[in-house]
Every structure is written in structure tokens, then in C-alpha cells.
Coordinates of C-alpha atoms in Angstrom, one line a residue:
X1 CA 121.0 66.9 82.4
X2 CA 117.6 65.3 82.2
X3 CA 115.9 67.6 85.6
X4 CA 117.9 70.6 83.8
X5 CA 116.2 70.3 80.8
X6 CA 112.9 69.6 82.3
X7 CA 113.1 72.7 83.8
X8 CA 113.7 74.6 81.0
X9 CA 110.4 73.0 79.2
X10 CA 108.6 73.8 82.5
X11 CA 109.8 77.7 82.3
X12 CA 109.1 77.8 79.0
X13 CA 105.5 76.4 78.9
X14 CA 104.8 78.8 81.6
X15 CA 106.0 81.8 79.7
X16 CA 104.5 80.8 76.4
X17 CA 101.1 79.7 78.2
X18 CA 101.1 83.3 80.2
X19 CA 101.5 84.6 76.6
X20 CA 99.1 82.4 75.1
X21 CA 96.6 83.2 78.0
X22 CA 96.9 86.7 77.5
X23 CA 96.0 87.1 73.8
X24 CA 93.3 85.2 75.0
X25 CA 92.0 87.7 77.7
X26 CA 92.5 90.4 76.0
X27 CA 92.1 89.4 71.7
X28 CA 95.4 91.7 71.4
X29 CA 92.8 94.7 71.1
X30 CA 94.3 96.6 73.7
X31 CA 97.9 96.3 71.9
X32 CA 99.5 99.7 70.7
X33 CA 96.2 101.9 71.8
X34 CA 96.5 104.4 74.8
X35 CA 95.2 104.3 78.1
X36 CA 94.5 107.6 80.3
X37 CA 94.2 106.1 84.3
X38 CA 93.8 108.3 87.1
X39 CA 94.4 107.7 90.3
X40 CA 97.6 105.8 89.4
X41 CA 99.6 105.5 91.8
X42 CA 98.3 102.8 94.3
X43 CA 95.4 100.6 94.8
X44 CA 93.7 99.7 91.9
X45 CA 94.6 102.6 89.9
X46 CA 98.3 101.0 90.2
X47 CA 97.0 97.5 89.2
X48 CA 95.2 98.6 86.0
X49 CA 98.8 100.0 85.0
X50 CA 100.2 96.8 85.2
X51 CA 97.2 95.0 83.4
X52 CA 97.0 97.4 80.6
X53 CA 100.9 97.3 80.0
X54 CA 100.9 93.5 79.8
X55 CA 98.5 93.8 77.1
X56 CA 100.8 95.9 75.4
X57 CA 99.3 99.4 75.8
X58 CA 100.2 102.7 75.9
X59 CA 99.8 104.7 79.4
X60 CA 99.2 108.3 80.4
X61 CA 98.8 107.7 84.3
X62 CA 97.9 110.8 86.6
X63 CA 97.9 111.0 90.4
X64 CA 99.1 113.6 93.3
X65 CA 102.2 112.0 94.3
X66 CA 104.4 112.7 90.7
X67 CA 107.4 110.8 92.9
X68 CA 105.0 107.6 92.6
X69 CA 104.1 107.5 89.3
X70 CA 108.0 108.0 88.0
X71 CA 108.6 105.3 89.8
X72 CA 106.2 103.0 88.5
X73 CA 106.8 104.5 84.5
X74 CA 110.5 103.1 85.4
X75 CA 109.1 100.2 86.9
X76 CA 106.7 99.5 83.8
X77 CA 109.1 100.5 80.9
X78 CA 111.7 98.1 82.2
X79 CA 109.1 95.1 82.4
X80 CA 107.5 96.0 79.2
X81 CA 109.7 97.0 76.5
X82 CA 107.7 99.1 73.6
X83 CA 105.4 100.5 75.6
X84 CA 105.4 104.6 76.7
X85 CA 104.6 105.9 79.7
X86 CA 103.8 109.3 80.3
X87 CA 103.5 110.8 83.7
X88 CA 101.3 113.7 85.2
X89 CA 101.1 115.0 88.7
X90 CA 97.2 115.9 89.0
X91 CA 94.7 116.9 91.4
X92 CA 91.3 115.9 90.1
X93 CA 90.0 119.0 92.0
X94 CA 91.3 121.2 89.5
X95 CA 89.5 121.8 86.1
X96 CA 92.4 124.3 84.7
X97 CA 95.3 121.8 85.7
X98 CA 92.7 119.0 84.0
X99 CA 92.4 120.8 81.0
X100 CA 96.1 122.1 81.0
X101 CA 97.1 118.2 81.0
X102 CA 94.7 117.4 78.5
X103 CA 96.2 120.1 76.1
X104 CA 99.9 119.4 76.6
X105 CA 99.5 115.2 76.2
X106 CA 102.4 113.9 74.1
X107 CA 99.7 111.2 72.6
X108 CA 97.3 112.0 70.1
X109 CA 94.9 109.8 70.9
X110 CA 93.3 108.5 74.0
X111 CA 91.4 104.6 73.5
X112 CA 90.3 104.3 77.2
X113 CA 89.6 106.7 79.8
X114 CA 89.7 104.8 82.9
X115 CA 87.8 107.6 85.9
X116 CA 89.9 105.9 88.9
X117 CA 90.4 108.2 91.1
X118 CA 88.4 108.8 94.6
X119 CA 88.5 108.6 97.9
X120 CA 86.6 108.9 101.2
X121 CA 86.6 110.8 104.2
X122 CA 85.9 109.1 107.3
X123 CA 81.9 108.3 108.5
X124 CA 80.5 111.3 109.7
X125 CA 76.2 112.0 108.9
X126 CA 75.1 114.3 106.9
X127 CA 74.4 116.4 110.3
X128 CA 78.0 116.6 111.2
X129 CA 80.0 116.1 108.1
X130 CA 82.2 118.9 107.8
X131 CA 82.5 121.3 104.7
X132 CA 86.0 120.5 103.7
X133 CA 85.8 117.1 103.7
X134 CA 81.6 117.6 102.0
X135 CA 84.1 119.7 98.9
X136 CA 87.1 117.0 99.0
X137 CA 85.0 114.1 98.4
X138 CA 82.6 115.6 95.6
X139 CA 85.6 117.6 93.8
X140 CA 87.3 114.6 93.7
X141 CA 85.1 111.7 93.1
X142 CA 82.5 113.4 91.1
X143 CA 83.3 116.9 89.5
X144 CA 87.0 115.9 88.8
X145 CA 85.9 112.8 86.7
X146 CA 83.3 115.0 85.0
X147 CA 85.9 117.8 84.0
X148 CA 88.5 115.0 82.7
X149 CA 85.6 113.2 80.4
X150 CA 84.2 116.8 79.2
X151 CA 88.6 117.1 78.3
X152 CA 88.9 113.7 76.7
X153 CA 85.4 113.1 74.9
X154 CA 86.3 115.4 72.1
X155 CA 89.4 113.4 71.3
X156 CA 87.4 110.4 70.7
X157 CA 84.7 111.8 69.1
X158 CA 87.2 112.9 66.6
X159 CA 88.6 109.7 65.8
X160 CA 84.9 108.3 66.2
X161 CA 86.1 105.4 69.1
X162 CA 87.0 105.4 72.9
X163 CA 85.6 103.8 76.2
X164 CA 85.5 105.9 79.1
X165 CA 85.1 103.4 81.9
X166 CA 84.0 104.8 85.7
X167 CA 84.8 103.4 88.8
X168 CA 81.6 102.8 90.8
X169 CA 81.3 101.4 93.9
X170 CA 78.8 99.2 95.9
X171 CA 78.5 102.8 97.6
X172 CA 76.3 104.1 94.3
X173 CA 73.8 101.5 94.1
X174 CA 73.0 101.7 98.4
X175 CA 73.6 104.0 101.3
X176 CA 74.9 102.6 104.4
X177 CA 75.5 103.9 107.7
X178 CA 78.7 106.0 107.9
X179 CA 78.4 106.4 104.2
X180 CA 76.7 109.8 103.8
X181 CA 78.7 111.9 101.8
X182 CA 80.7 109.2 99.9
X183 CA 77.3 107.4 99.2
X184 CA 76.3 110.4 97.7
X185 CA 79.7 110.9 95.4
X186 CA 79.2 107.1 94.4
X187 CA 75.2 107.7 93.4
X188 CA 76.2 111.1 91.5
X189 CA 78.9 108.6 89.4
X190 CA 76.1 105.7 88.9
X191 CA 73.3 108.9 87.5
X192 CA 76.1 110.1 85.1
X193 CA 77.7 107.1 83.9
X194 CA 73.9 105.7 82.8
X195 CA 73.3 109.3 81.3
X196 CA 76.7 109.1 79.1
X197 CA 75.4 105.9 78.1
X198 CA 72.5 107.6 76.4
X199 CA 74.3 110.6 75.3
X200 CA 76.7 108.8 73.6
X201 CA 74.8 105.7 72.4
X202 CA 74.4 107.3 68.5
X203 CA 78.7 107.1 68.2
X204 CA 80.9 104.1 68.6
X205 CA 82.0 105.3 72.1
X206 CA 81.3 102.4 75.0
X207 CA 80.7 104.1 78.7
X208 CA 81.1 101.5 81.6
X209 CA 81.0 101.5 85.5
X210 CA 83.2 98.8 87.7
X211 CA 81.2 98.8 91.4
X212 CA 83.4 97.0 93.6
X213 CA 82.3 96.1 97.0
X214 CA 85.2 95.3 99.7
X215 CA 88.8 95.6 98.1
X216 CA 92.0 96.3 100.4
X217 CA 93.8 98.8 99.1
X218 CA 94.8 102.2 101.0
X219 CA 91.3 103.3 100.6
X220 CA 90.3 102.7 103.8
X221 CA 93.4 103.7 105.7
X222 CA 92.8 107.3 103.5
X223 CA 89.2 107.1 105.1
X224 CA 90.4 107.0 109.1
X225 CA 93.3 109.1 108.6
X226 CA 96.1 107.0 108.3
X227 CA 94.7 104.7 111.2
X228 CA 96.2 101.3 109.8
X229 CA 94.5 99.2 113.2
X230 CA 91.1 100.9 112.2
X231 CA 91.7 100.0 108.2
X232 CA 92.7 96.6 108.9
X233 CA 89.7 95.8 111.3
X234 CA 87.7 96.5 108.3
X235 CA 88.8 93.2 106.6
X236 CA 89.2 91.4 109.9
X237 CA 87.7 87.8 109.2
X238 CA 87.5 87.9 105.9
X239 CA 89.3 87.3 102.2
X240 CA 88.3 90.8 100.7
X241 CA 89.4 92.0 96.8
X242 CA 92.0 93.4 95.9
X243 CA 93.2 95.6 93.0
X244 CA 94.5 93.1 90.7
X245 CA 91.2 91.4 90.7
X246 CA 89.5 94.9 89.5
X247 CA 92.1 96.1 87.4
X248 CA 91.6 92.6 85.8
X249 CA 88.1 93.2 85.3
X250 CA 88.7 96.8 83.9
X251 CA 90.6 95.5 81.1
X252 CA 88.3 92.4 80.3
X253 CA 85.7 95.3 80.0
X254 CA 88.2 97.6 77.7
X255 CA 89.2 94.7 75.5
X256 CA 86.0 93.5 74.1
X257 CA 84.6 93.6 70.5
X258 CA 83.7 96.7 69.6
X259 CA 80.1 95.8 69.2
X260 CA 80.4 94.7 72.7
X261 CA 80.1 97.0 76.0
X262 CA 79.8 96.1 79.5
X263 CA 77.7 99.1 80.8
X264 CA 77.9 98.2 84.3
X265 CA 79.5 95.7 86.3
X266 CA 78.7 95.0 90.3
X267 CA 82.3 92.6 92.3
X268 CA 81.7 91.2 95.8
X269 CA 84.2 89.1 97.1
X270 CA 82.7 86.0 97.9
X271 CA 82.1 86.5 101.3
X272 CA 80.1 89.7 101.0
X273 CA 76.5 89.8 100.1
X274 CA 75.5 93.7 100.1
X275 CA 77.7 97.1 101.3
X276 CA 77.1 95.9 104.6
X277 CA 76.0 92.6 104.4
X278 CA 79.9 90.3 105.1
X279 CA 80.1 86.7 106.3
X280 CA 83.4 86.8 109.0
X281 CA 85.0 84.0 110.1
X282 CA 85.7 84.0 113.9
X283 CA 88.6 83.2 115.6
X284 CA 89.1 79.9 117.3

């Protein structure tokens, strides 16, 4: 009886402390307001669901693979009663589909803005970079988060509150070799997250940036073409990040006092100095 009801203390201590630690994460600002993510369906993206839903938020999550994103609303509404989910299959190179979604959203309001969505297209140089790829990485990265703020800003203006929060990168405050084009996508995000800052520093609206250096997610498997031997070798030696550690971070940034805004935020993993600059361990 005793080591049974031990137990049960121990269980419940854990749940009410996880409880307990949560209010305390997040000041239960982030309960009952809605939360646009893009880019939801894996990697970080899919971690800031899960971070945003435990705080007891509202979710409109968008990605290309609709198939995904059901799954997770299913996923998320079963874990987290009281919370709605709402789904979109969206490809952040297309302003009419952007503004289509924005228009047809079964929410009236949109708190935070979360710009997620990117990707990278292998290494080539600027000399040899093709044009396809050039257009895939700036549609995506930079012109698709531009069209979705232009969509959402007038929602929050409206209601005179909202954070739109960018996902930098490491990327946009240095060039590396191999970088090129994606350097370039990250810089373009760094210039126009600082000039929203200034645009909208006369309204209550916050604008942040998250610059993560090395996380493991699928992003570098996208970036050699489904090569998983190639993606893995990247982290080979050492403890990189991983979504749940940004996605963390994204909603310490959404959840502060009002008065508050964390404009820009640079995450290495320990091991990692610069973009380039990572301490390996060898093997024995």
C-alpha cells in the first residue's frame, strides 16, 4: 500500500509541478490567444505547435504536406482539450493562396505570427547556383514571409496588439562558404525584421527574430536532397539543437509582458562558436 501510494504522490507532484512550471514560463499570457505558425509540420515549426498548445493557445498552422498537419491537429486536440486547431495546406511561394488563407481564417484574431517556414538548397556559389533553386529559396524564405505579415498586420493593427516573430538564422548575421544564396535569404530576413521594428515601434505591435545556429531537424536532409549519410555527417561529433529547444525559446519571446519585446535573439548549441566555427569530439 505504502510504495502504491508513494507513487501516486510522485505522479502527482510531477503533474502539478509541470503545471506549476508552466504558468511560470509562460505568465498564462499565451492562454486562449491565437497563434499563426508556418512551416508546421516538422522541425521546429512542429515543436512550436506543441509549445504553444501546452500554454493553452489557439493554432492556425500552415505547411505543404496538409496530410501532416491533420495529423498533428488530431494529435494536439486529443492532448490538449479546449484548444482549436485549424489547418491550411500552403505554399509560402504563393501570394494569392497567402492572401486567400488569410481571408477565409475561421479566427478573428491572430496574437502571434510566428514566420517559420524556410529552407535551403544545397551549397552551390553564387557562380553556379541555379535559377530555380536562386527563386525557391528567396520565394520561400523571404518574399513568402513578407506577403503573410503584409496579410496579417492589418489584423493586429486593428485590434491594436500582435507579435510577429521571424525565424533568423546564424545564416543572416554571416556568410559562410556554401552559403550563398541562403545567406543571402537569412540577411534579407535580419534587414526586414529590424525595419518592422521601426515601422511599427509607434503601436503596441512587438517584431522579433530567433537566429539559431546548428539545430537537427530535416533541414539539412532538405538541403542535400534527401541524402540522410550527408545530413547526419553534419552533426557528426557533436550535441547540436533541436526544435524543442527553439520552439521553447519562441514562446518565452511571445509570452512576455507587453512592455517587453525581445527584438532579436542569437542560439548556439554549446559546442558551436560561429556558423562555422564547431568544437567535435573525435572518435576513440
Amino acid at each position: 500500500m505504502l510504495p502504491s501510494l508513494n507513487l501516486l504522490r510522485a505522479q502527482t507532484f510531477k503533474c502539478s509541478s509541470y503545471a506549476v512550471s508552466k504558468r511560470l514560463y509562460t505568465g498564462g499570457r499565451l492562454q486562449g490567444k491565437t497563434v499563426f505558425i508556418t512551416g508546421a509540420s516538422a522541425g521546429i515549426g512542429l515543436a512550436t505547435a506543441h509549445e504553444f498548445a501546452k500554454a493553452g493557445s489557439n493554432l492556425i498552422l500552415t505547411a505543404r504536406r496538409l496530410d501532416r498537419l491533420d495529423s498533428l491537429k488530431q494529435e494536439l486536440q486529443d492532448t490538449f482539450t479546449g484548444i482549436q486547431v485549424h489547418t491550411i495546406g500552403l505554399d509560402m511561394q504563393d501570394k494569392p493562396k497567402i492572401d486567400e488563407a488569410v481571408a477565409s481564417l475561421p479566427f478573428e484574431q491572430v496574437d502571434v505570427l510566428v514566420n517559420n517556414a524556410g529552407l535551403v538548397i544545397g551549397m552551390d556559389p553564387v557562380e553556379t547556383v541555379t535559377e530555380e533553386a536562386y527563386d525557391t529559396m528567396f520565394n520561400t524564405n523571404v518574399k513568402g514571409l513578407v506577403f503573410l505579415t503584409q496579410a496579417i498586420l492589418p489584423l493586429m493593427k486593428k485590434r491594436q496588439q500582435g507579435h510577429v516573430i521571424n525565424m533568423g538564422s546564424v545564416a543572416g548575421k554571416e556568410a559562410y562558404p556554401g552559403g550563398s544564396i541562403y545567406c543571402g535569404t537569412k540577411h534579407a530576413v535580419e534587414a526586414i525584421t529590424r525595419s518592422l521594428l521601426f515601422e511599427l515601434m509607434d503601436t503596441p505591435i512587438r517584431v522579433s527574430q530567433i537566429c539559431p545556429g546548428m539545430v537537427e531537424t530535416e533541414f539539412s536532409k532538405v538541403r542535400f536532397g534527401g541524402d540522410s549519410v550527408k545530413a547526419d555527417g553534419v552533426y557528426k561529433g557533436m550535441t547540436p539543437l533541436v526544435g524543442q529547444d527553439i520552439a521553447e525559446l519562441i514562446v518565452f519571446t511571445a509570452s512576455r509582458p507587453a512592455h517587453v519585446n525581445i527584438c532579436d535573439m542569437l542560439v548556439f548549441p554549446t559546442a558551436q562558436a560561429s556558423a562555422r566555427t564547431v568544437h567535435r569530439k573525435t572518435e576513440a
